[in-house]
Amino acid sequence: MARVGVFVCFCGANIADYVDVPQVVEEVKKIREVKYAVEYKYMCSDPGQQMIRDAIVNNRLTSVVVAACSPRMHEKTFRKALSDAGMNPYLLEVANIREHSSWVHQKDKKAATEKAMDLCRMAVAKSIANEQLFEISVPVTKRALVIGGGIAGIQAALDIADARIPVVLVEKSPSIGGKMAQLDETFPTLDCSQCILTPKMVDVASHPFIELIPYSEVLELQGFVGNYKAKIRKKASYVNFKTCTGCGACWQKCPVKVPNEYNMGLDKRRAIYTPFPQAVPNKPVIDAEHCTMLQKGKCGICAKVCQPGAIDYTMQDEVIEREIGAVVVATGYDLWDPKPYEEYGVGRFKDIITSLEFERMVSANGPTNGVPVRPSDGKVPKNVVFIKCIGSRDEAKGIEYCSKICCMYTTKHTILLHHKVHDSHSYVFYMDIRAAGKGYEEFVHKAQVDTHATYLRGRVSKIYKKGDKLMVRGEDAQIGQVVEVEADLVVLATAVTSPHDNPELARLLGISYDKHGFLSEAHPKLRPVETAKAGIFLAGCTQAPKDIPETVAQASACAAKVCGLFAGDTLKKDPMISTVNTEFCSGCQNCVNVCPYGAIVTDEVPFGHGSKEMRTVAKINEGVCQGCGSCVAICRSMAINLAGFTDPQIINEIVSI
Amino acid sequence: MEATTDQLVSIEKPAITAPPDWEPVIIGILCNWCSYAGSDLTGTSRLQYPPNIRIIRVPCSSRVDPWFLVKSLQTTADGVLVSGCHPGDCHYISGNYYARRRFLVTKNLLNFLGFHEDRVQFSWVSAAEGPKFAKVVAKVTEDVKKLGPLHLYKKENFSK
Amino acid sequence: MDYTNQIREIATKLFAEGKIDVFVGYRTTGFDGNQVPVLINGPGEADRLVFTDQSVFNLVNYLKHEHTRRKRVGLVVKGCDSRSLNLLLTEGQVKRENLYVVGIACEGVVDEKGEKLQNCTECVVPDPVVADVVLTPAGIRAGTPAPAVPKPYNVNPDVEKLLALPLAERTEYFEEIFESCIRCNACRHSCPLCYCAKCCIDQETATLYHGANTTSSAFHALVTWSLHLAGRCVDCRNCEKACPRGLPLHLLHKQNEQVIYRNFQEHLAGVVEGDRGAFYKYSLRDPDDFIM
Amino acid sequence: MSFSTYITDQAGLRKFYEALVNTMETYAPVEKFGRYDFKKVATVDECDPDSPIAATQSIKPLYFPRSAKVMKYTATSAGTEVSETDGDPLAVKRAVIGVKHCDARGLQVLDKVYNWDYIDTDYQQRRLNTILVSARCDRAGTHCFCTSLDYDVENLDAADIAIVNGGDGKIYLSARTQKGEDLMKSGVAGHLSGVTDGSEAAPMKKQFEDFSASFRLKMDYAEVNGNLSKIFDSPEFENVSANCVSCNTCAFICPTCHCFKISDEKIRDTGVRYKSYDSCNNGYFTLMAGGHNPRPVKYRRWRQRAMHKFVYYKERFGENLCVGCGKCTIACPVNISIFEVVNQVALAPVEE
């Protein structure tokens, strides 16, 4: 018969003031299975834990109930005490008589005491049905997959690889670098983006522990923490990277001109191209959509001029598999399309551009060699209006969140404009200036002083054309008047949105995303880089808008998490997961259907003892199961149970109140 | 005072007047990640609520099999509260969506069979909603108190 | 509706071609026009088969028996039966290739008094959704893909009537039902969808909790059972016909079905291939207003 | 020893019933959901003593209830306290009316097992305190075959008071036991006139002959019983059980099936132990703790049912464990008739 020990904590005065603890002890002593019950001032203290250990040994206890604070607080502490006394730690139950009784019924000691007794009784009843559970060990493949080769992916990959853990870095486009490679200078220090990024890109390419797979995407991720198997599609580049020397003869001769994505379409690239001069790997790919050879079978110039003969028009997409143990998702962000702002004339007026277009223009390697010009006539603008919160904080037309970085980069743009066009003048329409960050407020302040930019607090209501100028009408809320600014160029600070393919990616990875498409972290405060799925981590803007320092910090945090995960040869896992009693499983596979983690697979067992005929049953993949219990509640045959929360345990609680 | 038609329609059988010192027992089945954490927050915030609720911790609202509710009402409980994460916040991605469907049907069925709809109640309480948890418990307790002791289909050895 | 000859021909042909090992159909018992299921093991017995509007029992039930487990089976299904078959196929209980399904374009079956059964008057999908051939008044047609166009949904008048009653009167009505239940589990065993090796309502499975044969245990058993069938029940009413106490078990199922139909995108069990039932999927738009 | 017989008519019979209901606790068939069950009645109007046999639950539950409380216990650290259950509501002085003779006969069969080995005192007490007023049917039902079995159907001693339709509006009430005689003498039959000249014998005999001529089902019991005991391994069992859905209904409504199981229902420290019906057709019936199940398949369970009813019980107690009431056939969802089953198996040609 069960022999339960009950340990009731005073928690100093926290419990004892509102619950008559000795009375609780007297009451639980009446329960048949309770062989030992005692109260103590602080059960979680060393002497308190010692009492538990002694009692386990002296009274040959089969399970232990600690009536104290929330199990979310000290369950682990007491489990350890059980372990130390040679008892299986999962034979512990915690009765939460502090958060659930003494603290919330401070005016009624009698009721609080009675409730505490009931809670103890429930815990005792549950503990009787507790079973010994053992931590699950899962072998680990010590290789990480990083999805996305922007600054987040680069940083995570480098940090992991520096710990001598192999990394597979998958990048969608032909080169790593991401959005940061498009930036000219970075706030608040105005250091050159390329200068600080490209060395890291080169490091990635040359790192012995990093396998860089550019121009590719993840197709499928199967398995579970420590044991994932990823299918990666390498898109056909039509260039053999092994033989290509990156000389550039091909793209110089290519006759097809295509808008250049890297420069936001402000100039042209060829059909065979490297995205930008510092690209890593610095090998060209053929844009099959625009290549006349691949489309019509005519041309073939690049193959002719390529001395190493690296061009291969017959190349096909290739699917490769990698076994990995953890995933870092760093897919970055998209920019919001400002089309809904029709009253601004977006799309109609050529001289309205987005911030990233402006960024490319002022960049030394940009389409205009670092000089901002009006797209309409190529003239250098004198009066430039910057409008912030385009899409951000606008529930009606855009999204309700703040994109976080626009205040700062717009400030940077006023400085860059001032540097490039000395006689220019910036006007900034803003709602608030959000400059929380190290050196940010100072940066904004300095910019305002240095550039003499005019900051107008208010929304722009309309932009219309007057001659070759754009008239920007808006409200200056500070003086409470409508103002009109004559602008040569209007720059829209468009919002940061989640990558459009995030939902699809989330589905294939089996993780969740929020209503804006940003991937969801496991806990907003305490687990900001983990996802709910073990072994998958988030870095950078794919989780929420953030600036470069934050992105890099999160990427390094991911790396730390991955390294931590890979620290041992096996992973230890909480054993509170589902188990299938195959004898009763009828093989309907509804559990397979309901499991959010794909942790249930099917198995074949003989029909009866010694039978050759097989039937299908469910099987839990211990490594994947997170112990939610969805499968348990939908199992009509009662063939699945969730260790730690079995039907008998819960029913025992219900009937013992 | 005579009962209105509306009241008549929703009066349970047998309509027994509760003894003056009667207090209902509410069983609260809470998901570990949101509602249980929320109830802990209620405690740490020292927000007071009626002492009638007895809380059972489950990992997720999707772990709650409808027969727990039936069993509770048949044995010790006068009312049941099941609480989980808000839609979209499920720690296990989709558990509460499955649970929500079952709860709706279970609640309707129990009501169809004679249980007042307030006997079984559901709430979404996040880990941050300590005050909401206190409010929810107060409401459920008050509702059940109004209904009086539950006698329908109780087990014979039920006594408390 | 009399397809006796066609079914005999089909069964004989199937046996002759070696396509099936056993054929599940109906035979008459020789009195009261009563029909019972029969399992035919060879063409010689085919002349025992009949099919008229008195062929009531849902034969899909026999697919869960050990008699048919290892065999290739021919069976007769009506509209509702085929929906339960659809669910069994989805839930992996039977293999389609082992079945030869003779569908009936059902016009409704009748009780002993010759009156059309209530579930037939309410029937939404009279045409079989799974079948190899379908017998229709116009002749035999190929069964797949079956045109499953649900007729307008009918609410059950019994359920509606009860719902309109005051709570206490409803309770009295149901108390008699649960009191009358003898927990023989005939309902569960005659249900085509109750194939679990261990059933939640078997007294053996939960001796500590609801093992007795009392009113309260019957309540527990029937409620739990009906919830396991919620979103799956195809309203064939095998359970009700099997009940030795004549209990109107359809009330529980219809109540659930109606709640599900109204709230979960007009879900009907077993109509769509691959649909596992309303509880095994969800929609973000499911009603949330009953939750605080 | 002979007891008195009274003659009356329908009105007199009803008056007799009314007198009974007023004198003591009376159980009678009450209709619910189209079926009849024996329930305590306060007036004769509530019940239908002539309920059709097919739709009527047997009287077994009045002696061997669906779920009987065996004991109540409270287990605390102070020890386990077992209390007898509250007074047995079925053990009070009572009468049952509207009983069919096969039902009453079923009790005689059950007596054997309840008086053997372990004496079930609860059952004895209920039996002792109950007056059975049973009527012999005028016509056999579709599935009745009580006359085919090996007992004297003409003998009405299974009842305390037997009612026989004497034709021409005459109804005979005859006391068959001392209990019955005492009751008749106690005043409930005050309005009836006794028969002393033996004139009831001829009409009762005629009624019996008409009754036994009305049977659709007839079998040669000796042959069936004899053959069955020899053909345990007959493959025919598999055929006859093929369309059984293993639903247990037959056993639950059978007047003679008496298998039970024990279960507890526990809340907090207090538990109640129940003894409830079980059925050998249930797949779990023979499941042992170690997981072995000697009767895992349907035909073996059916064989057990048929053999227990027609062979084993007979061997041990000298009685057939089937009274031929046909209730199981009617209740069966697929109308399997135990009559057909045993006949088909016993009379199937034996392969050499």
mmCIF file of C-alpha atoms in Angstrom, chain B residues 11-140:
data_model
loop_
_atom_site.group_PDB
_atom_site.id
_atom_site.type_symbol
_atom_site.label_atom_id
_atom_site.label_comp_id
_atom_site.label_asym_id
_atom_site.label_seq_id
_atom_site.Cartn_x
_atom_site.Cartn_y
_atom_site.Cartn_z
ATOM 1 C CA ILE B 11 -34.205 26.299 -12.829
ATOM 2 C CA GLU B 12 -32.559 22.970 -12.217
ATOM 3 C CA LYS B 13 -34.339 19.988 -10.862
ATOM 4 C CA PRO B 14 -34.600 19.435 -7.969
ATOM 5 C CA ALA B 15 -34.722 23.059 -6.888
ATOM 6 C CA ILE B 16 -33.461 22.656 -3.374
ATOM 7 C CA THR B 17 -32.884 25.585 -1.114
ATOM 8 C CA ALA B 18 -29.367 25.389 0.142
ATOM 9 C CA PRO B 19 -28.682 25.184 3.868
ATOM 10 C CA PRO B 20 -27.587 28.587 5.184
ATOM 11 C CA ASP B 21 -23.945 27.621 5.656
ATOM 12 C CA TRP B 22 -23.684 25.856 2.310
ATOM 13 C CA GLU B 23 -20.730 26.738 0.155
ATOM 14 C CA PRO B 24 -20.339 25.390 -3.348
ATOM 15 C CA VAL B 25 -17.301 23.412 -4.430
ATOM 16 C CA ILE B 26 -15.861 24.514 -7.748
ATOM 17 C CA ILE B 27 -13.279 22.427 -9.503
ATOM 18 C CA GLY B 28 -10.934 24.505 -11.585
ATOM 19 C CA ILE B 29 -8.970 22.694 -14.236
ATOM 20 C CA LEU B 30 -6.236 25.016 -15.404
ATOM 21 C CA CYS B 31 -3.614 24.734 -18.080
ATOM 22 C CA ASN B 32 -0.118 24.918 -16.730
ATOM 23 C CA TRP B 33 1.249 27.633 -18.979
ATOM 24 C CA CYS B 34 -1.362 30.334 -18.967
ATOM 25 C CA SER B 35 -4.161 29.941 -16.495
ATOM 26 C CA TYR B 36 -2.243 28.170 -13.756
ATOM 27 C CA ALA B 37 0.470 30.768 -14.072
ATOM 28 C CA GLY B 38 -2.259 33.418 -14.056
ATOM 29 C CA SER B 39 -3.715 31.967 -10.880
ATOM 30 C CA ASP B 40 -0.247 32.038 -9.343
ATOM 31 C CA LEU B 41 -0.020 35.676 -10.307
ATOM 32 C CA THR B 42 -3.339 36.305 -8.587
ATOM 33 C CA GLY B 43 -1.688 34.854 -5.503
ATOM 34 C CA THR B 44 1.503 36.826 -5.746
ATOM 35 C CA SER B 45 -0.569 39.974 -6.318
ATOM 36 C CA ARG B 46 -2.580 39.091 -3.188
ATOM 37 C CA LEU B 47 -5.836 39.549 -5.082
ATOM 38 C CA GLN B 48 -8.620 38.005 -3.043
ATOM 39 C CA TYR B 49 -11.247 35.681 -4.476
ATOM 40 C CA PRO B 50 -13.807 33.268 -3.006
ATOM 41 C CA PRO B 51 -12.208 30.168 -1.465
ATOM 42 C CA ASN B 52 -14.545 27.674 -3.139
ATOM 43 C CA ILE B 53 -12.342 26.729 -6.037
ATOM 44 C CA ARG B 54 -10.077 23.676 -5.968
ATOM 45 C CA ILE B 55 -7.483 23.840 -8.673
ATOM 46 C CA ILE B 56 -6.237 20.930 -10.733
ATOM 47 C CA ARG B 57 -3.230 21.481 -12.919
ATOM 48 C CA VAL B 58 -3.060 20.011 -16.401
ATOM 49 C CA PRO B 59 -0.472 20.753 -19.065
ATOM 50 C CA CYS B 60 -2.942 22.142 -21.584
ATOM 51 C CA SER B 61 -6.656 22.687 -21.894
ATOM 52 C CA SER B 62 -6.574 20.081 -24.627
ATOM 53 C CA ARG B 63 -5.678 17.509 -21.966
ATOM 54 C CA VAL B 64 -9.143 18.006 -20.483
ATOM 55 C CA ASP B 65 -11.275 15.086 -21.475
ATOM 56 C CA PRO B 66 -14.988 15.904 -21.221
ATOM 57 C CA TRP B 67 -15.449 13.025 -18.841
ATOM 58 C CA PHE B 68 -13.409 14.916 -16.241
ATOM 59 C CA LEU B 69 -16.202 17.460 -16.208
ATOM 60 C CA VAL B 70 -18.884 14.791 -15.996
ATOM 61 C CA LYS B 71 -16.984 13.016 -13.254
ATOM 62 C CA SER B 72 -16.473 16.222 -11.297
ATOM 63 C CA LEU B 73 -20.144 17.126 -11.422
ATOM 64 C CA GLN B 74 -21.117 13.611 -10.449
ATOM 65 C CA THR B 75 -18.853 13.419 -7.465
ATOM 66 C CA THR B 76 -17.480 16.360 -5.602
ATOM 67 C CA ALA B 77 -18.197 19.495 -7.570
ATOM 68 C CA ASP B 78 -21.145 21.851 -7.794
ATOM 69 C CA GLY B 79 -19.544 23.638 -10.673
ATOM 70 C CA VAL B 80 -16.534 23.315 -12.931
ATOM 71 C CA LEU B 81 -14.285 25.936 -14.442
ATOM 72 C CA VAL B 82 -11.883 25.039 -17.204
ATOM 73 C CA SER B 83 -9.370 27.643 -18.170
ATOM 74 C CA GLY B 84 -6.674 27.744 -20.789
ATOM 75 C CA CYS B 85 -4.568 30.034 -22.917
ATOM 76 C CA HIS B 86 -6.170 32.612 -25.162
ATOM 77 C CA PRO B 87 -6.677 31.528 -28.759
ATOM 78 C CA GLY B 88 -3.361 31.815 -30.530
ATOM 79 C CA ASP B 89 -1.396 31.743 -27.291
ATOM 80 C CA CYS B 90 -1.425 28.019 -26.719
ATOM 81 C CA HIS B 91 1.911 26.855 -25.434
ATOM 82 C CA TYR B 92 1.370 23.764 -27.533
ATOM 83 C CA ILE B 93 0.390 25.706 -30.653
ATOM 84 C CA SER B 94 -3.161 24.460 -31.192
ATOM 85 C CA GLY B 95 -4.341 22.597 -28.100
ATOM 86 C CA ASN B 96 -6.903 25.161 -26.998
ATOM 87 C CA TYR B 97 -8.587 25.172 -30.394
ATOM 88 C CA TYR B 98 -9.347 21.470 -30.133
ATOM 89 C CA ALA B 99 -10.402 21.942 -26.533
ATOM 90 C CA ARG B 100 -12.719 24.790 -27.444
ATOM 91 C CA ARG B 101 -14.712 22.600 -29.810
ATOM 92 C CA ARG B 102 -15.117 19.860 -27.235
ATOM 93 C CA PHE B 103 -16.110 22.316 -24.546
ATOM 94 C CA LEU B 104 -18.845 23.876 -26.623
ATOM 95 C CA VAL B 105 -20.429 20.524 -27.378
ATOM 96 C CA THR B 106 -19.982 19.237 -23.827
ATOM 97 C CA LYS B 107 -21.471 22.344 -22.316
ATOM 98 C CA ASN B 108 -24.464 22.176 -24.616
ATOM 99 C CA LEU B 109 -24.964 18.492 -23.991
ATOM 100 C CA LEU B 110 -24.847 18.851 -20.221
ATOM 101 C CA ASN B 111 -27.289 21.704 -20.440
ATOM 102 C CA PHE B 112 -29.514 19.594 -22.665
ATOM 103 C CA LEU B 113 -29.498 16.878 -20.029
ATOM 104 C CA GLY B 114 -30.564 19.201 -17.261
ATOM 105 C CA PHE B 115 -27.489 20.944 -15.913
ATOM 106 C CA HIS B 116 -27.712 24.688 -15.725
ATOM 107 C CA GLU B 117 -25.318 26.242 -18.173
ATOM 108 C CA ASP B 118 -23.492 28.010 -15.352
ATOM 109 C CA ARG B 119 -22.423 24.699 -13.852
ATOM 110 C CA VAL B 120 -19.719 24.314 -16.443
ATOM 111 C CA GLN B 121 -17.837 27.421 -17.422
ATOM 112 C CA PHE B 122 -14.781 28.159 -19.455
ATOM 113 C CA SER B 123 -12.333 31.001 -19.586
ATOM 114 C CA TRP B 124 -9.159 32.031 -21.282
ATOM 115 C CA VAL B 125 -6.794 33.463 -18.717
ATOM 116 C CA SER B 126 -3.264 34.328 -19.692
ATOM 117 C CA ALA B 127 -0.276 34.198 -17.383
ATOM 118 C CA ALA B 128 -0.522 37.963 -17.082
ATOM 119 C CA GLU B 129 -4.191 38.074 -16.193
ATOM 120 C CA GLY B 130 -4.091 37.614 -12.446
ATOM 121 C CA PRO B 131 -6.919 40.109 -11.891
ATOM 122 C CA LYS B 132 -9.011 38.407 -14.575
ATOM 123 C CA PHE B 133 -8.563 35.050 -12.868
ATOM 124 C CA ALA B 134 -9.821 36.488 -9.593
ATOM 125 C CA LYS B 135 -12.819 37.940 -11.417
ATOM 126 C CA VAL B 136 -13.580 34.723 -13.226
ATOM 127 C CA VAL B 137 -13.471 32.686 -10.022
ATOM 128 C CA ALA B 138 -15.682 35.211 -8.268
ATOM 129 C CA LYS B 139 -18.193 35.060 -11.078
ATOM 130 C CA VAL B 140 -18.288 31.275 -11.290
#
